[in-house]
Amino acid sequence: MRFSTRTVKQLAITGDLNAFCRRGRMSIVSKEWISMLVAEVMVPCVSGELCRFDWSAIAALGGWLGAIATFFAAWAALWISTVDIRDRRKKEQSNAEKDAVAAHVAFVSLAPLLHRAQADIGSVVHALIGELPDKQAQQAILKLVEGVDAQLQAVQRIAWKLDPARAIAMTGIVARAGMVVRQVRRIAVAPDEVTLRMTWAIRDDWIAEARALIGEILAVAEESRSAA
């Protein structure tokens, strides 16, 4: 009983060939021929009349392997992306926590600087009330405004470390106080009596602004002290 090559090949692929042979129904088929047919799909053969590639099976196998490779490549890309996103979020959260701590520490450290700054501004206001200053009084005013300027610079160095809202508010206070300091300095360095009198005559606006700043600085200083 003879079987076609196609029949034997199908039996070999489905796994029924060995059982079929054991029942004695394929004695005419040589062992070598069966082995060649079984290996034809997976192992290229070199020569032989019956050695023909099953390109359909090879294509199907290649398709499965390509699909599996594509799946694992997509899975690996998704896994790497997920890990990167998770690590980035952890880093951003850690940085945000560090920034919040640094901003709080900076705000608390402002309290003593602000108290000294408002006290020095108060002394400047007091020096601007009364009679036209003489040379000695001018030197005293100059020393006061230099002290205020030093305090404002120290405050500004810390202000950039605050959270955005407080940093903007503090920078505004420092800028306004700096303007008052520059104007009052004109009184302290007036080269002659005429210039001194002209500058002295317009000091009321500076005094008003300095008093407003004292109230604002004290409010921030109290908030800073309470946050400690």
PDB file of C-alpha atoms in Angstrom:
ATOM      1  CA  MET A   1       0.000   0.000   0.000  1.00  0.00           C
ATOM      2  CA  ARG A   2       1.558   3.229  -1.151  1.00  0.00           C
ATOM      3  CA  PHE A   3       0.882   6.698   0.196  1.00  0.00           C
ATOM      4  CA  SER A   4       1.594   9.962  -1.469  1.00  0.00           C
ATOM      5  CA  THR A   5       4.305  12.284  -0.237  1.00  0.00           C
ATOM      6  CA  ARG A   6       1.653  14.829   0.758  1.00  0.00           C
ATOM      7  CA  THR A   7      -0.157  12.231   2.924  1.00  0.00           C
ATOM      8  CA  VAL A   8       3.006  11.130   4.704  1.00  0.00           C
ATOM      9  CA  LYS A   9       4.046  14.727   5.292  1.00  0.00           C
ATOM     10  CA  GLN A  10       0.681  15.637   6.804  1.00  0.00           C
ATOM     11  CA  LEU A  11       0.828  12.610   9.102  1.00  0.00           C
ATOM     12  CA  ALA A  12       4.347  13.543  10.163  1.00  0.00           C
ATOM     13  CA  ILE A  13       3.377  17.139  10.968  1.00  0.00           C
ATOM     14  CA  THR A  14       0.253  16.161  12.940  1.00  0.00           C
ATOM     15  CA  GLY A  15       2.167  13.584  14.999  1.00  0.00           C
ATOM     16  CA  ASP A  16       0.207  10.556  13.736  1.00  0.00           C
ATOM     17  CA  LEU A  17       2.973   9.099  11.571  1.00  0.00           C
ATOM     18  CA  ASN A  18       4.762   7.042  14.241  1.00  0.00           C
ATOM     19  CA  ALA A  19       1.558   5.455  15.441  1.00  0.00           C
ATOM     20  CA  PHE A  20       0.571   4.796  11.852  1.00  0.00           C
ATOM     21  CA  CYS A  21       3.873   3.069  11.190  1.00  0.00           C
ATOM     22  CA  ARG A  22       3.642   0.936  14.318  1.00  0.00           C
ATOM     23  CA  ARG A  23       0.395  -0.509  13.067  1.00  0.00           C
ATOM     24  CA  GLY A  24       2.285  -1.751   9.989  1.00  0.00           C
ATOM     25  CA  ARG A  25       0.395   0.254   7.483  1.00  0.00           C
ATOM     26  CA  MET A  26       3.415   2.039   6.030  1.00  0.00           C
ATOM     27  CA  SER A  27       6.100  -0.631   5.798  1.00  0.00           C
ATOM     28  CA  ILE A  28       6.786   0.393   2.260  1.00  0.00           C
ATOM     29  CA  VAL A  29       7.899   3.818   3.372  1.00  0.00           C
ATOM     30  CA  SER A  30      11.570   3.849   4.305  1.00  0.00           C
ATOM     31  CA  LYS A  31      12.735   5.241   7.628  1.00  0.00           C
ATOM     32  CA  GLU A  32      15.105   7.638   5.875  1.00  0.00           C
ATOM     33  CA  TRP A  33      12.343   9.011   3.660  1.00  0.00           C
ATOM     34  CA  ILE A  34      10.065   9.621   6.681  1.00  0.00           C
ATOM     35  CA  SER A  35      12.892  11.370   8.556  1.00  0.00           C
ATOM     36  CA  MET A  36      13.525  13.578   5.548  1.00  0.00           C
ATOM     37  CA  LEU A  37       9.877  14.556   5.340  1.00  0.00           C
ATOM     38  CA  VAL A  38       9.641  15.284   9.076  1.00  0.00           C
ATOM     39  CA  ALA A  39      12.743  17.467   9.014  1.00  0.00           C
ATOM     40  CA  GLU A  40      11.872  19.195   5.769  1.00  0.00           C
ATOM     41  CA  VAL A  41       9.984  22.032   7.462  1.00  0.00           C
ATOM     42  CA  MET A  42      12.649  22.905  10.030  1.00  0.00           C
ATOM     43  CA  VAL A  43      16.023  21.752   8.593  1.00  0.00           C
ATOM     44  CA  PRO A  44      17.090  22.630   5.032  1.00  0.00           C
ATOM     45  CA  CYS A  45      18.250  19.586   3.106  1.00  0.00           C
ATOM     46  CA  VAL A  46      21.027  19.493   0.576  1.00  0.00           C
ATOM     47  CA  SER A  47      20.049  16.862  -1.946  1.00  0.00           C
ATOM     48  CA  GLY A  48      17.573  14.111  -2.559  1.00  0.00           C
ATOM     49  CA  GLU A  49      14.647  13.486  -4.801  1.00  0.00           C
ATOM     50  CA  LEU A  50      12.118  13.882  -2.028  1.00  0.00           C
ATOM     51  CA  CYS A  51      13.814  16.853  -0.368  1.00  0.00           C
ATOM     52  CA  ARG A  52      11.453  19.758  -1.068  1.00  0.00           C
ATOM     53  CA  PHE A  53      10.901  22.756   1.213  1.00  0.00           C
ATOM     54  CA  ASP A  54       7.394  23.323   2.512  1.00  0.00           C
ATOM     55  CA  TRP A  55       7.417  27.073   1.994  1.00  0.00           C
ATOM     56  CA  SER A  56       3.895  27.483   3.338  1.00  0.00           C
ATOM     57  CA  ALA A  57       4.859  25.902   6.633  1.00  0.00           C
ATOM     58  CA  ILE A  58       8.085  27.906   6.792  1.00  0.00           C
ATOM     59  CA  ALA A  59       6.179  31.137   6.067  1.00  0.00           C
ATOM     60  CA  ALA A  60       3.618  30.311   8.745  1.00  0.00           C
ATOM     61  CA  LEU A  61       6.380  29.574  11.244  1.00  0.00           C
ATOM     62  CA  GLY A  62       8.160  32.811  10.334  1.00  0.00           C
ATOM     63  CA  GLY A  63       4.933  34.717  10.775  1.00  0.00           C
ATOM     64  CA  TRP A  64       4.453  33.287  14.243  1.00  0.00           C
ATOM     65  CA  LEU A  65       8.045  34.052  15.212  1.00  0.00           C
ATOM     66  CA  GLY A  66       7.694  37.600  13.849  1.00  0.00           C
ATOM     67  CA  ALA A  67       4.471  38.116  15.788  1.00  0.00           C
ATOM     68  CA  ILE A  68       6.093  36.843  18.983  1.00  0.00           C
ATOM     69  CA  ALA A  69       9.127  39.082  18.454  1.00  0.00           C
ATOM     70  CA  THR A  70       6.885  42.084  17.790  1.00  0.00           C
ATOM     71  CA  PHE A  71       4.881  41.372  20.936  1.00  0.00           C
ATOM     72  CA  PHE A  72       7.971  41.173  23.131  1.00  0.00           C
ATOM     73  CA  ALA A  73       9.464  44.303  21.541  1.00  0.00           C
ATOM     74  CA  ALA A  74       6.265  46.239  22.197  1.00  0.00           C
ATOM     75  CA  TRP A  75       6.089  44.872  25.734  1.00  0.00           C
ATOM     76  CA  ALA A  76       9.713  45.834  26.405  1.00  0.00           C
ATOM     77  CA  ALA A  77       9.169  49.353  25.042  1.00  0.00           C
ATOM     78  CA  LEU A  78       6.042  49.767  27.172  1.00  0.00           C
ATOM     79  CA  TRP A  79       7.832  48.470  30.262  1.00  0.00           C
ATOM     80  CA  ILE A  80      10.799  50.806  29.752  1.00  0.00           C
ATOM     81  CA  SER A  81       8.455  53.752  29.186  1.00  0.00           C
ATOM     82  CA  THR A  82       6.487  52.917  32.330  1.00  0.00           C
ATOM     83  CA  VAL A  83       9.670  52.644  34.402  1.00  0.00           C
ATOM     84  CA  ASP A  84      10.955  55.966  33.030  1.00  0.00           C
ATOM     85  CA  ILE A  85       7.675  57.729  33.808  1.00  0.00           C
ATOM     86  CA  ARG A  86       7.585  56.268  37.315  1.00  0.00           C
ATOM     87  CA  ASP A  87      11.199  57.247  38.011  1.00  0.00           C
ATOM     88  CA  ARG A  88      10.619  60.755  36.638  1.00  0.00           C
ATOM     89  CA  ARG A  89       7.542  61.225  38.816  1.00  0.00           C
ATOM     90  CA  LYS A  90       9.413  60.017  41.883  1.00  0.00           C
ATOM     91  CA  LYS A  91      12.260  62.415  41.114  1.00  0.00           C
ATOM     92  CA  GLU A  92       9.862  65.323  40.553  1.00  0.00           C
ATOM     93  CA  GLN A  93       8.051  64.539  43.794  1.00  0.00           C
ATOM     94  CA  SER A  94      11.337  64.306  45.680  1.00  0.00           C
ATOM     95  CA  ASN A  95      12.529  67.612  44.214  1.00  0.00           C
ATOM     96  CA  ALA A  96       9.215  69.272  45.051  1.00  0.00           C
ATOM     97  CA  GLU A  97       9.457  68.072  48.645  1.00  0.00           C
ATOM     98  CA  LYS A  98      13.040  69.331  48.919  1.00  0.00           C
ATOM     99  CA  ASP A  99      12.060  72.695  47.438  1.00  0.00           C
ATOM    100  CA  ALA A 100       9.152  72.994  49.867  1.00  0.00           C
ATOM    101  CA  VAL A 101      11.421  72.275  52.832  1.00  0.00           C
ATOM    102  CA  ALA A 102      14.052  74.742  51.582  1.00  0.00           C
ATOM    103  CA  ALA A 103      11.382  77.420  51.029  1.00  0.00           C
ATOM    104  CA  HIS A 104      10.022  76.915  54.552  1.00  0.00           C
ATOM    105  CA  VAL A 105      13.473  77.117  56.124  1.00  0.00           C
ATOM    106  CA  ALA A 106      14.250  80.260  54.131  1.00  0.00           C
ATOM    107  CA  PHE A 107      10.982  81.902  55.159  1.00  0.00           C
ATOM    108  CA  VAL A 108      11.576  81.150  58.834  1.00  0.00           C
ATOM    109  CA  SER A 109      15.117  82.578  58.598  1.00  0.00           C
ATOM    110  CA  LEU A 110      13.720  85.900  57.323  1.00  0.00           C
ATOM    111  CA  ALA A 111      12.194  86.872  60.680  1.00  0.00           C
ATOM    112  CA  PRO A 112      15.332  88.347  62.359  1.00  0.00           C
ATOM    113  CA  LEU A 113      16.435  90.099  59.166  1.00  0.00           C
ATOM    114  CA  LEU A 114      13.030  91.696  58.675  1.00  0.00           C
ATOM    115  CA  HIS A 115      12.861  92.868  62.281  1.00  0.00           C
ATOM    116  CA  ARG A 116      16.235  94.560  61.950  1.00  0.00           C
ATOM    117  CA  ALA A 117      15.288  96.043  58.580  1.00  0.00           C
ATOM    118  CA  GLN A 118      12.055  97.575  59.879  1.00  0.00           C
ATOM    119  CA  ALA A 119      13.863  98.914  62.940  1.00  0.00           C
ATOM    120  CA  ASP A 120      16.488 100.596  60.739  1.00  0.00           C
ATOM    121  CA  ILE A 121      13.792 102.039  58.464  1.00  0.00           C
ATOM    122  CA  GLY A 122      12.052 103.400  61.559  1.00  0.00           C
ATOM    123  CA  SER A 123      15.282 105.092  62.579  1.00  0.00           C
ATOM    124  CA  VAL A 124      15.546 106.650  59.115  1.00  0.00           C
ATOM    125  CA  VAL A 125      11.978 107.988  59.419  1.00  0.00           C
ATOM    126  CA  HIS A 126      12.777 109.449  62.828  1.00  0.00           C
ATOM    127  CA  ALA A 127      15.892 111.153  61.401  1.00  0.00           C
ATOM    128  CA  LEU A 128      13.785 112.772  58.661  1.00  0.00           C
ATOM    129  CA  ILE A 129      11.429 114.410  61.138  1.00  0.00           C
ATOM    130  CA  GLY A 130      12.535 117.725  62.572  1.00  0.00           C
ATOM    131  CA  GLU A 131      14.928 120.465  61.551  1.00  0.00           C
ATOM    132  CA  LEU A 132      17.291 120.574  58.599  1.00  0.00           C
ATOM    133  CA  PRO A 133      20.191 118.257  59.452  1.00  0.00           C
ATOM    134  CA  ASP A 134      23.725 119.524  59.905  1.00  0.00           C
ATOM    135  CA  LYS A 135      26.834 117.746  58.712  1.00  0.00           C
ATOM    136  CA  GLN A 136      26.912 115.444  61.722  1.00  0.00           C
ATOM    137  CA  ALA A 137      23.238 114.542  61.270  1.00  0.00           C
ATOM    138  CA  GLN A 138      23.848 113.876  57.571  1.00  0.00           C
ATOM    139  CA  GLN A 139      26.578 111.398  58.481  1.00  0.00           C
ATOM    140  CA  ALA A 140      24.189 109.714  60.923  1.00  0.00           C
ATOM    141  CA  ILE A 141      21.502 109.460  58.209  1.00  0.00           C
ATOM    142  CA  LEU A 142      24.048 108.014  55.771  1.00  0.00           C
ATOM    143  CA  LYS A 143      25.022 105.353  58.277  1.00  0.00           C
ATOM    144  CA  LEU A 144      21.342 104.473  58.794  1.00  0.00           C
ATOM    145  CA  VAL A 145      20.567 104.115  55.084  1.00  0.00           C
ATOM    146  CA  GLU A 146      23.675 101.971  54.576  1.00  0.00           C
ATOM    147  CA  GLY A 147      22.462  99.710  57.374  1.00  0.00           C
ATOM    148  CA  VAL A 148      19.008  99.441  55.771  1.00  0.00           C
ATOM    149  CA  ASP A 149      20.587  98.706  52.397  1.00  0.00           C
ATOM    150  CA  ALA A 150      22.678  95.883  53.887  1.00  0.00           C
ATOM    151  CA  GLN A 151      19.583  94.354  55.505  1.00  0.00           C
ATOM    152  CA  LEU A 152      17.644  94.582  52.239  1.00  0.00           C
ATOM    153  CA  GLN A 153      20.425  92.809  50.341  1.00  0.00           C
ATOM    154  CA  ALA A 154      20.419  90.011  52.929  1.00  0.00           C
ATOM    155  CA  VAL A 155      16.646  89.689  52.617  1.00  0.00           C
ATOM    156  CA  GLN A 156      16.846  89.590  48.816  1.00  0.00           C
ATOM    157  CA  ARG A 157      19.422  86.789  48.915  1.00  0.00           C
ATOM    158  CA  ILE A 158      16.932  84.663  50.827  1.00  0.00           C
ATOM    159  CA  ALA A 159      13.798  85.802  48.991  1.00  0.00           C
ATOM    160  CA  TRP A 160      14.615  83.842  45.803  1.00  0.00           C
ATOM    161  CA  LYS A 161      14.499  80.614  47.851  1.00  0.00           C
ATOM    162  CA  LEU A 162      10.880  81.193  48.904  1.00  0.00           C
ATOM    163  CA  ASP A 163       7.842  79.764  47.162  1.00  0.00           C
ATOM    164  CA  PRO A 164       6.864  81.841  44.091  1.00  0.00           C
ATOM    165  CA  ALA A 165       4.074  83.866  45.708  1.00  0.00           C
ATOM    166  CA  ARG A 166       6.131  84.862  48.739  1.00  0.00           C
ATOM    167  CA  ALA A 167       9.221  85.480  46.623  1.00  0.00           C
ATOM    168  CA  ILE A 168       7.313  87.946  44.421  1.00  0.00           C
ATOM    169  CA  ALA A 169       5.794  89.718  47.417  1.00  0.00           C
ATOM    170  CA  MET A 170       9.136  89.947  49.217  1.00  0.00           C
ATOM    171  CA  THR A 171      10.937  91.177  46.102  1.00  0.00           C
ATOM    172  CA  GLY A 172       8.337  93.940  45.769  1.00  0.00           C
ATOM    173  CA  ILE A 173       8.874  95.060  49.362  1.00  0.00           C
ATOM    174  CA  VAL A 174      12.648  95.048  48.926  1.00  0.00           C
ATOM    175  CA  ALA A 175      12.382  97.086  45.694  1.00  0.00           C
ATOM    176  CA  ARG A 176      10.168  99.737  47.311  1.00  0.00           C
ATOM    177  CA  ALA A 177      12.395  99.952  50.380  1.00  0.00           C
ATOM    178  CA  GLY A 178      15.425 100.276  48.120  1.00  0.00           C
ATOM    179  CA  MET A 179      13.802 103.225  46.362  1.00  0.00           C
ATOM    180  CA  VAL A 180      13.260 104.986  49.702  1.00  0.00           C
ATOM    181  CA  VAL A 181      16.871 104.302  50.709  1.00  0.00           C
ATOM    182  CA  ARG A 182      18.185 105.821  47.475  1.00  0.00           C
ATOM    183  CA  GLN A 183      16.096 108.950  47.912  1.00  0.00           C
ATOM    184  CA  VAL A 184      17.056 109.456  51.537  1.00  0.00           C
ATOM    185  CA  ARG A 185      20.704 108.982  50.619  1.00  0.00           C
ATOM    186  CA  ARG A 186      20.410 112.171  48.554  1.00  0.00           C
ATOM    187  CA  ILE A 187      19.864 114.076  51.820  1.00  0.00           C
ATOM    188  CA  ALA A 188      22.847 112.422  53.475  1.00  0.00           C
ATOM    189  CA  VAL A 189      25.240 113.203  50.616  1.00  0.00           C
ATOM    190  CA  ALA A 190      23.949 116.669  49.639  1.00  0.00           C
ATOM    191  CA  PRO A 191      27.099 118.661  48.763  1.00  0.00           C
ATOM    192  CA  ASP A 192      25.776 122.057  49.808  1.00  0.00           C
ATOM    193  CA  GLU A 193      22.990 123.701  51.777  1.00  0.00           C
ATOM    194  CA  VAL A 194      20.921 124.632  48.703  1.00  0.00           C
ATOM    195  CA  THR A 195      20.805 121.033  47.465  1.00  0.00           C
ATOM    196  CA  LEU A 196      20.124 119.823  51.001  1.00  0.00           C
ATOM    197  CA  ARG A 197      17.156 122.177  51.431  1.00  0.00           C
ATOM    198  CA  MET A 198      15.679 121.240  48.030  1.00  0.00           C
ATOM    199  CA  THR A 199      15.941 117.543  48.832  1.00  0.00           C
ATOM    200  CA  TRP A 200      14.726 117.989  52.388  1.00  0.00           C
ATOM    201  CA  ALA A 201      11.580 119.722  51.154  1.00  0.00           C
ATOM    202  CA  ILE A 202      10.317 116.635  49.292  1.00  0.00           C
ATOM    203  CA  ARG A 203      10.987 114.087  52.020  1.00  0.00           C
ATOM    204  CA  ASP A 204       7.327 113.713  53.121  1.00  0.00           C
ATOM    205  CA  ASP A 205       6.509 111.163  50.394  1.00  0.00           C
ATOM    206  CA  TRP A 206       9.520 109.100  51.401  1.00  0.00           C
ATOM    207  CA  ILE A 207       8.459 109.172  55.022  1.00  0.00           C
ATOM    208  CA  ALA A 208       4.944 107.997  54.117  1.00  0.00           C
ATOM    209  CA  GLU A 209       6.285 105.185  51.973  1.00  0.00           C
ATOM    210  CA  ALA A 210       8.768 104.147  54.691  1.00  0.00           C
ATOM    211  CA  ARG A 211       5.986 103.967  57.297  1.00  0.00           C
ATOM    212  CA  ALA A 212       3.860 101.811  54.984  1.00  0.00           C
ATOM    213  CA  LEU A 213       6.827  99.507  54.420  1.00  0.00           C
ATOM    214  CA  ILE A 214       7.409  99.162  58.154  1.00  0.00           C
ATOM    215  CA  GLY A 215       3.861  97.828  58.588  1.00  0.00           C
ATOM    216  CA  GLU A 216       4.222  95.369  55.700  1.00  0.00           C
ATOM    217  CA  ILE A 217       7.644  94.160  56.842  1.00  0.00           C
ATOM    218  CA  LEU A 218       6.388  93.629  60.392  1.00  0.00           C
ATOM    219  CA  ALA A 219       3.439  91.583  59.097  1.00  0.00           C
ATOM    220  CA  VAL A 220       5.753  89.315  57.098  1.00  0.00           C
ATOM    221  CA  ALA A 221       8.184  89.044  60.012  1.00  0.00           C
ATOM    222  CA  GLU A 222       5.381  87.938  62.362  1.00  0.00           C
ATOM    223  CA  GLU A 223       4.191  85.375  59.813  1.00  0.00           C
ATOM    224  CA  SER A 224       7.751  84.111  59.477  1.00  0.00           C
ATOM    225  CA  ARG A 225       8.180  83.852  63.229  1.00  0.00           C
ATOM    226  CA  SER A 226       4.865  81.976  63.571  1.00  0.00           C
ATOM    227  CA  ALA A 227       5.921  79.488  60.887  1.00  0.00           C
ATOM    228  CA  ALA A 228       9.002  78.474  62.883  1.00  0.00           C
TER     229      ALA A 228
END
